């Protein structure tokens, strides 16, 4: 359809009637948005119409705005090289619009220019197009708008963003104009209305592969950025942390320790469970600092670590923030700063668990906190392989000791689960017995942690553990429920090809327990079946479906529940096959 549409519109783009031209651009905008790249072959036919509508004296303001907004969509949705032959014709018309007295046209033209700059010189791929001759067109018009103080807020912001893009892509062609322009950015940083946009533009400039020289503004700029971390505006805090992170990564040799310390003092307050995302971004920045300036970190490690440990022990910690903390601990322990070595970090992390009272006491922290601590401790021992065996030994002894509280046992099992998933723990001869003994513990939390540990340790060593587990499920009715939970962990976490040799045995075993009278057990069997079907859907889904005609209602309900676990958040090969069975 596209060639026919272009053929029909191509002539109308040069017509006197503004209404029909606006209609054409409206249709083309939709087309470019819906089918990115579909107009690549037709750019030569469209450019004269675009230039005509931008430069024609009789064009209304709305006509120009519509043309510019189509051009923006067109530039965003097509490859840069298709525009290179037409830059010479396009650019002057767009630059003229930047100087238009009507602020809405200026604002739209700055947006288009920002995109054109990326087109003229795409830095993420090889290009042959020479951008240098066009700098003199793009730069002065944008600079004039950047300097103007009495203009509309939207134009101010877009002029800052557009100039940021010009410096990012063409900074090496600006020669003597570069430093005065950066000085204007410094002024805009001090202004409450433009500071957020300026922080984002400076982040872009600092990440440029052209290695723009920012030294002249860093001395004054860094304390200003540090002060933004105290402000109440959340978006400003987040953008500032990103900017600081890029500056530390790319300009470490130009930053003085005193500048860094001014930033460091602002960070501990930002780490709090009240705003997990700000905490996450702060900790990611701290990780960068620990790698680049290990000596600075030791000065504030006390106050920062107090906050981080509180976060680890919080029931709210999960996902991105937890991963950020894990990365930070690994970076910290590898910096070898005297303040916080491996054993000290371990002690602080596990302190609340070890001080949690006698053998009979229940868990003092929230369940989620034990998982967080276990992940952090496992990450530390993987960063320090020399220390790891001793730590594993200590936790195995903790589990065996009758003096240890349930809290310590839960943590020990969760730690062994984290380590066992990626490392073969077969050197720990007594581990299997220790786990099975814990299945008889009076504490439900300890039992469930032990089942999770058995499943995870099996993932790291299927050959030794899986046949043993299947045998136990068949022969130990009392432990069956917990063992099925371990099996669920194995099926969910093992790569499909390593499970393949055991597929038939697991499948047969699960169907043996489909008709169990205990509903809890049937639910775990159903989850195992659903997840197992994902391993080889083409073969197993029809077999699962066949079981729907099984005799007992219990078996049928288990199969129906199993289907629920084949439906996943992320696209999977089974999706196409499910369409045929559901409905």
mmCIF file of N, CA and C in Angstrom, residues 426-518:
data_model
loop_
_atom_site.group_PDB
_atom_site.id
_atom_site.type_symbol
_atom_site.label_atom_id
_atom_site.label_comp_id
_atom_site.label_asym_id
_atom_site.label_seq_id
_atom_site.Cartn_x
_atom_site.Cartn_y
_atom_site.Cartn_z
ATOM 1 N N UNK A 426 29.781 -30.777 46.360
ATOM 2 C CA UNK A 426 29.920 -32.197 46.706
ATOM 3 C C UNK A 426 31.051 -32.441 47.719
ATOM 4 N N UNK A 427 31.951 -31.468 47.886
ATOM 5 C CA UNK A 427 33.011 -31.625 48.883
ATOM 6 C C UNK A 427 32.414 -31.690 50.302
ATOM 7 N N UNK A 428 31.218 -31.082 50.454
ATOM 8 C CA UNK A 428 30.559 -31.113 51.766
ATOM 9 C C UNK A 428 29.813 -32.441 51.914
ATOM 10 N N UNK A 429 30.534 -33.453 52.381
ATOM 11 C CA UNK A 429 29.994 -34.810 52.416
ATOM 12 C C UNK A 429 28.707 -34.934 53.237
ATOM 13 N N UNK A 430 28.653 -34.178 54.373
ATOM 14 C CA UNK A 430 27.519 -34.403 55.277
ATOM 15 C C UNK A 430 26.308 -33.527 54.943
ATOM 16 N N UNK A 431 26.434 -32.710 53.895
ATOM 17 C CA UNK A 431 25.378 -31.728 53.615
ATOM 18 C C UNK A 431 24.009 -32.391 53.409
ATOM 19 N N UNK A 432 23.998 -33.482 52.647
ATOM 20 C CA UNK A 432 22.730 -34.136 52.328
ATOM 21 C C UNK A 432 22.011 -34.590 53.609
ATOM 22 N N UNK A 433 22.765 -35.244 54.490
ATOM 23 C CA UNK A 433 22.185 -35.737 55.746
ATOM 24 C C UNK A 433 21.699 -34.576 56.606
ATOM 25 N N UNK A 434 22.513 -33.508 56.639
ATOM 26 C CA UNK A 434 22.157 -32.337 57.451
ATOM 27 C C UNK A 434 20.817 -31.758 56.995
ATOM 28 N N UNK A 435 20.645 -31.676 55.669
ATOM 29 C CA UNK A 435 19.398 -31.107 55.139
ATOM 30 C C UNK A 435 18.217 -32.012 55.483
ATOM 31 N N UNK A 436 18.376 -33.316 55.267
ATOM 32 C CA UNK A 436 17.265 -34.227 55.535
ATOM 33 C C UNK A 436 16.903 -34.254 57.020
ATOM 34 N N UNK A 437 17.901 -34.135 57.892
ATOM 35 C CA UNK A 437 17.602 -34.079 59.330
ATOM 36 C C UNK A 437 16.759 -32.853 59.662
ATOM 37 N N UNK A 438 17.044 -31.759 58.951
ATOM 38 C CA UNK A 438 16.307 -30.516 59.235
ATOM 39 C C UNK A 438 14.833 -30.628 58.842
ATOM 40 N N UNK A 439 14.511 -31.593 57.956
ATOM 41 C CA UNK A 439 13.098 -31.794 57.584
ATOM 42 C C UNK A 439 12.263 -32.195 58.800
ATOM 43 N N UNK A 440 12.925 -32.647 59.867
ATOM 44 C CA UNK A 440 12.186 -33.051 61.080
ATOM 45 C C UNK A 440 12.174 -31.930 62.119
ATOM 46 N N UNK A 441 12.681 -30.754 61.758
ATOM 47 C CA UNK A 441 12.750 -29.636 62.718
ATOM 48 C C UNK A 441 11.345 -29.223 63.167
ATOM 49 N N UNK A 442 11.209 -28.783 64.435
ATOM 50 C CA UNK A 442 9.888 -28.301 64.875
ATOM 51 C C UNK A 442 9.508 -26.964 64.222
ATOM 52 N N UNK A 443 10.503 -26.244 63.653
ATOM 53 C CA UNK A 443 10.204 -24.917 63.065
ATOM 54 C C UNK A 443 9.846 -25.040 61.582
ATOM 55 N N UNK A 444 8.667 -24.516 61.212
ATOM 56 C CA UNK A 444 8.229 -24.557 59.808
ATOM 57 C C UNK A 444 9.210 -23.804 58.906
ATOM 58 N N UNK A 445 9.728 -22.647 59.412
ATOM 59 C CA UNK A 445 10.646 -21.828 58.601
ATOM 60 C C UNK A 445 11.918 -22.601 58.266
ATOM 61 N N UNK A 446 12.414 -23.350 59.254
ATOM 62 C CA UNK A 446 13.647 -24.121 59.026
ATOM 63 C C UNK A 446 13.378 -25.205 57.984
ATOM 64 N N UNK A 447 12.220 -25.892 58.104
ATOM 65 C CA UNK A 447 11.888 -26.945 57.134
ATOM 66 C C UNK A 447 11.852 -26.384 55.720
ATOM 67 N N UNK A 448 11.145 -25.256 55.591
ATOM 68 C CA UNK A 448 10.981 -24.724 54.222
ATOM 69 C C UNK A 448 12.317 -24.223 53.667
ATOM 70 N N UNK A 449 13.178 -23.632 54.540
ATOM 71 C CA UNK A 449 14.506 -23.192 54.074
ATOM 72 C C UNK A 449 15.352 -24.397 53.668
ATOM 73 N N UNK A 450 15.208 -25.513 54.405
ATOM 74 C CA UNK A 450 15.985 -26.715 54.085
ATOM 75 C C UNK A 450 15.544 -27.292 52.736
ATOM 76 N N UNK A 451 14.229 -27.281 52.482
ATOM 77 C CA UNK A 451 13.710 -27.795 51.207
ATOM 78 C C UNK A 451 14.234 -26.938 50.050
ATOM 79 N N UNK A 452 14.242 -25.612 50.273
ATOM 80 C CA UNK A 452 14.742 -24.685 49.254
ATOM 81 C C UNK A 452 16.240 -24.950 49.010
ATOM 82 N N UNK A 453 16.978 -25.183 50.102
ATOM 83 C CA UNK A 453 18.421 -25.433 49.982
ATOM 84 C C UNK A 453 18.683 -26.720 49.208
ATOM 85 N N UNK A 454 17.914 -27.784 49.515
ATOM 86 C CA UNK A 454 18.128 -29.047 48.814
ATOM 87 C C UNK A 454 17.906 -28.866 47.310
ATOM 88 N N UNK A 455 16.832 -28.133 46.954
ATOM 89 C CA UNK A 455 16.552 -27.886 45.528
ATOM 90 C C UNK A 455 17.672 -27.107 44.860
ATOM 91 N N UNK A 456 18.129 -26.032 45.541
ATOM 92 C CA UNK A 456 19.157 -25.173 44.931
ATOM 93 C C UNK A 456 20.502 -25.876 44.808
ATOM 94 N N UNK A 457 20.869 -26.650 45.861
ATOM 95 C CA UNK A 457 22.149 -27.364 45.822
ATOM 96 C C UNK A 457 22.108 -28.414 44.708
ATOM 97 N N UNK A 458 20.927 -28.999 44.477
ATOM 98 C CA UNK A 458 20.785 -29.995 43.395
ATOM 99 C C UNK A 458 21.001 -29.357 42.027
ATOM 100 N N UNK A 459 20.579 -28.082 41.876
ATOM 101 C CA UNK A 459 20.763 -27.391 40.588
ATOM 102 C C UNK A 459 22.253 -27.343 40.238
ATOM 103 N N UNK A 460 23.105 -27.141 41.281
ATOM 104 C CA UNK A 460 24.554 -27.060 41.034
ATOM 105 C C UNK A 460 25.200 -28.417 40.825
ATOM 106 N N UNK A 461 24.455 -29.515 41.095
ATOM 107 C CA UNK A 461 25.048 -30.849 40.966
ATOM 108 C C UNK A 461 23.932 -31.876 40.721
ATOM 109 N N UNK A 462 23.304 -31.771 39.544
ATOM 110 C CA UNK A 462 22.138 -32.611 39.247
ATOM 111 C C UNK A 462 22.480 -34.101 39.323
ATOM 112 N N UNK A 463 23.660 -34.452 38.812
ATOM 113 C CA UNK A 463 23.993 -35.866 38.665
ATOM 114 C C UNK A 463 23.943 -36.590 40.013
ATOM 115 N N UNK A 464 24.445 -35.898 41.034
ATOM 116 C CA UNK A 464 24.510 -36.551 42.337
ATOM 117 C C UNK A 464 23.193 -36.444 43.108
ATOM 118 N N UNK A 465 22.528 -35.283 42.983
ATOM 119 C CA UNK A 465 21.400 -35.020 43.863
ATOM 120 C C UNK A 465 20.034 -35.431 43.314
ATOM 121 N N UNK A 466 19.825 -35.285 41.988
ATOM 122 C CA UNK A 466 18.456 -35.475 41.491
ATOM 123 C C UNK A 466 17.970 -36.933 41.627
ATOM 124 N N UNK A 467 18.765 -37.935 41.204
ATOM 125 C CA UNK A 467 18.284 -39.315 41.367
ATOM 126 C C UNK A 467 17.984 -39.629 42.845
ATOM 127 N N UNK A 468 18.856 -39.108 43.738
ATOM 128 C CA UNK A 468 18.650 -39.304 45.176
ATOM 129 C C UNK A 468 17.307 -38.698 45.617
ATOM 130 N N UNK A 469 17.042 -37.475 45.131
ATOM 131 C CA UNK A 469 15.807 -36.783 45.523
ATOM 132 C C UNK A 469 14.567 -37.549 45.033
ATOM 133 N N UNK A 470 14.627 -38.031 43.792
ATOM 134 C CA UNK A 470 13.473 -38.756 43.231
ATOM 135 C C UNK A 470 13.224 -40.041 44.037
ATOM 136 N N UNK A 471 14.313 -40.689 44.445
ATOM 137 C CA UNK A 471 14.176 -41.927 45.223
ATOM 138 C C UNK A 471 13.513 -41.617 46.576
ATOM 139 N N UNK A 472 13.962 -40.526 47.199
ATOM 140 C CA UNK A 472 13.408 -40.140 48.502
ATOM 141 C C UNK A 472 11.907 -39.817 48.397
ATOM 142 N N UNK A 473 11.526 -39.101 47.305
ATOM 143 C CA UNK A 473 10.103 -38.736 47.147
ATOM 144 C C UNK A 473 9.255 -40.014 47.100
ATOM 145 N N UNK A 474 9.779 -41.035 46.404
ATOM 146 C CA UNK A 474 9.039 -42.290 46.284
ATOM 147 C C UNK A 474 8.974 -43.063 47.593
ATOM 148 N N UNK A 475 10.031 -42.952 48.442
ATOM 149 C CA UNK A 475 10.093 -43.864 49.588
ATOM 150 C C UNK A 475 9.807 -43.202 50.939
ATOM 151 N N UNK A 476 9.670 -41.874 50.976
ATOM 152 C CA UNK A 476 9.490 -41.195 52.276
ATOM 153 C C UNK A 476 8.187 -40.390 52.306
ATOM 154 N N UNK A 477 7.056 -41.040 52.556
ATOM 155 C CA UNK A 477 5.781 -40.305 52.502
ATOM 156 C C UNK A 477 5.736 -39.115 53.453
ATOM 157 N N UNK A 478 6.440 -39.200 54.609
ATOM 158 C CA UNK A 478 6.375 -38.104 55.582
ATOM 159 C C UNK A 478 7.066 -36.847 55.067
ATOM 160 N N UNK A 479 8.130 -37.052 54.307
ATOM 161 C CA UNK A 479 8.908 -35.892 53.824
ATOM 162 C C UNK A 479 8.486 -35.455 52.431
ATOM 163 N N UNK A 480 7.511 -36.180 51.898
ATOM 164 C CA UNK A 480 7.173 -35.987 50.486
ATOM 165 C C UNK A 480 6.890 -34.521 50.117
ATOM 166 N N UNK A 481 6.076 -33.855 50.930
ATOM 167 C CA UNK A 481 5.660 -32.478 50.629
ATOM 168 C C UNK A 481 6.886 -31.569 50.499
ATOM 169 N N UNK A 482 7.821 -31.684 51.457
ATOM 170 C CA UNK A 482 9.027 -30.840 51.424
ATOM 171 C C UNK A 482 9.923 -31.212 50.243
ATOM 172 N N UNK A 483 10.039 -32.507 49.988
ATOM 173 C CA UNK A 483 10.891 -32.950 48.869
ATOM 174 C C UNK A 483 10.334 -32.478 47.528
ATOM 175 N N UNK A 484 8.998 -32.446 47.425
ATOM 176 C CA UNK A 484 8.391 -31.945 46.175
ATOM 177 C C UNK A 484 8.715 -30.458 45.996
ATOM 178 N N UNK A 485 8.765 -29.721 47.109
ATOM 179 C CA UNK A 485 9.166 -28.300 47.021
ATOM 180 C C UNK A 485 10.607 -28.186 46.504
ATOM 181 N N UNK A 486 11.470 -29.098 46.959
ATOM 182 C CA UNK A 486 12.855 -29.088 46.464
ATOM 183 C C UNK A 486 12.873 -29.377 44.967
ATOM 184 N N UNK A 487 12.049 -30.332 44.558
ATOM 185 C CA UNK A 487 11.999 -30.710 43.136
ATOM 186 C C UNK A 487 11.525 -29.525 42.290
ATOM 187 N N UNK A 488 10.537 -28.790 42.839
ATOM 188 C CA UNK A 488 10.015 -27.606 42.130
ATOM 189 C C UNK A 488 11.152 -26.605 41.872
ATOM 190 N N UNK A 489 12.016 -26.427 42.873
ATOM 191 C CA UNK A 489 13.160 -25.514 42.751
ATOM 192 C C UNK A 489 14.099 -25.991 41.639
ATOM 193 N N UNK A 490 14.334 -27.325 41.593
ATOM 194 C CA UNK A 490 15.228 -27.891 40.566
ATOM 195 C C UNK A 490 14.658 -27.645 39.175
ATOM 196 N N UNK A 491 13.363 -27.931 39.008
ATOM 197 C CA UNK A 491 12.748 -27.785 37.668
ATOM 198 C C UNK A 491 12.745 -26.322 37.251
ATOM 199 N N UNK A 492 12.459 -25.427 38.208
ATOM 200 C CA UNK A 492 12.369 -23.997 37.869
ATOM 201 C C UNK A 492 13.709 -23.352 37.563
ATOM 202 N N UNK A 493 14.800 -23.882 38.166
ATOM 203 C CA UNK A 493 16.096 -23.178 38.041
ATOM 204 C C UNK A 493 17.115 -23.861 37.142
ATOM 205 N N UNK A 494 16.843 -25.109 36.706
ATOM 206 C CA UNK A 494 17.864 -25.800 35.894
ATOM 207 C C UNK A 494 17.666 -25.512 34.416
ATOM 208 N N UNK A 495 18.762 -25.416 33.650
ATOM 209 C CA UNK A 495 18.625 -25.259 32.193
ATOM 210 C C UNK A 495 17.974 -26.513 31.587
ATOM 211 N N UNK A 496 17.159 -26.310 30.554
ATOM 212 C CA UNK A 496 16.370 -27.406 29.967
ATOM 213 C C UNK A 496 17.234 -28.605 29.556
ATOM 214 N N UNK A 497 18.398 -28.329 28.932
ATOM 215 C CA UNK A 497 19.168 -29.465 28.390
ATOM 216 C C UNK A 497 19.743 -30.343 29.508
ATOM 217 N N UNK A 498 20.036 -29.743 30.684
ATOM 218 C CA UNK A 498 20.583 -30.587 31.749
ATOM 219 C C UNK A 498 19.482 -31.419 32.423
ATOM 220 N N UNK A 499 18.222 -30.972 32.295
ATOM 221 C CA UNK A 499 17.118 -31.752 32.870
ATOM 222 C C UNK A 499 16.698 -32.909 31.965
ATOM 223 N N UNK A 500 17.016 -32.788 30.663
ATOM 224 C CA UNK A 500 16.504 -33.751 29.664
ATOM 225 C C UNK A 500 16.681 -35.229 30.059
ATOM 226 N N UNK A 501 17.869 -35.650 30.550
ATOM 227 C CA UNK A 501 18.025 -37.084 30.850
ATOM 228 C C UNK A 501 17.073 -37.591 31.938
ATOM 229 N N UNK A 502 16.591 -36.685 32.796
ATOM 230 C CA UNK A 502 15.775 -37.123 33.937
ATOM 231 C C UNK A 502 14.282 -36.909 33.692
ATOM 232 N N UNK A 503 13.962 -36.391 32.494
ATOM 233 C CA UNK A 503 12.588 -35.952 32.217
ATOM 234 C C UNK A 503 11.555 -37.047 32.468
ATOM 235 N N UNK A 504 11.787 -38.226 31.880
ATOM 236 C CA UNK A 504 10.797 -39.307 31.978
ATOM 237 C C UNK A 504 10.591 -39.747 33.425
ATOM 238 N N UNK A 505 11.696 -39.837 34.180
ATOM 239 C CA UNK A 505 11.579 -40.279 35.576
ATOM 240 C C UNK A 505 10.751 -39.281 36.393
ATOM 241 N N UNK A 506 11.041 -37.979 36.188
ATOM 242 C CA UNK A 506 10.314 -36.954 36.960
ATOM 243 C C UNK A 506 8.829 -37.002 36.582
ATOM 244 N N UNK A 507 8.583 -37.088 35.272
ATOM 245 C CA UNK A 507 7.197 -37.087 34.757
ATOM 246 C C UNK A 507 6.405 -38.246 35.378
ATOM 247 N N UNK A 508 6.991 -39.430 35.347
ATOM 248 C CA UNK A 508 6.300 -40.619 35.878
ATOM 249 C C UNK A 508 6.035 -40.450 37.385
ATOM 250 N N UNK A 509 7.039 -39.939 38.098
ATOM 251 C CA UNK A 509 6.905 -39.765 39.544
ATOM 252 C C UNK A 509 5.775 -38.788 39.892
ATOM 253 N N UNK A 510 5.724 -37.675 39.134
ATOM 254 C CA UNK A 510 4.708 -36.658 39.424
ATOM 255 C C UNK A 510 3.305 -37.221 39.210
ATOM 256 N N UNK A 511 3.139 -37.998 38.127
ATOM 257 C CA UNK A 511 1.788 -38.533 37.874
ATOM 258 C C UNK A 511 1.382 -39.574 38.916
ATOM 259 N N UNK A 512 2.391 -40.174 39.547
ATOM 260 C CA UNK A 512 2.085 -41.117 40.626
ATOM 261 C C UNK A 512 1.407 -40.376 41.795
ATOM 262 N N UNK A 513 1.791 -39.098 41.959
ATOM 263 C CA UNK A 513 1.281 -38.339 43.116
ATOM 264 C C UNK A 513 0.171 -37.364 42.769
ATOM 265 N N UNK A 514 -0.337 -37.463 41.547
ATOM 266 C CA UNK A 514 -1.410 -36.583 41.078
ATOM 267 C C UNK A 514 -2.688 -36.737 41.904
ATOM 268 N N UNK A 515 -2.911 -37.943 42.407
ATOM 269 C CA UNK A 515 -4.197 -38.225 43.040
ATOM 270 C C UNK A 515 -4.107 -38.174 44.561
ATOM 271 N N UNK A 516 -3.030 -37.582 45.064
ATOM 272 C CA UNK A 516 -2.836 -37.504 46.509
ATOM 273 C C UNK A 516 -4.039 -36.820 47.177
ATOM 274 N N UNK A 517 -4.421 -37.272 48.369
ATOM 275 C CA UNK A 517 -5.605 -36.684 49.022
ATOM 276 C C UNK A 517 -5.297 -35.291 49.578
ATOM 277 N N UNK A 518 -4.025 -35.025 49.885
ATOM 278 C CA UNK A 518 -3.633 -33.717 50.421
ATOM 279 C C UNK A 518 -3.662 -32.658 49.326
#
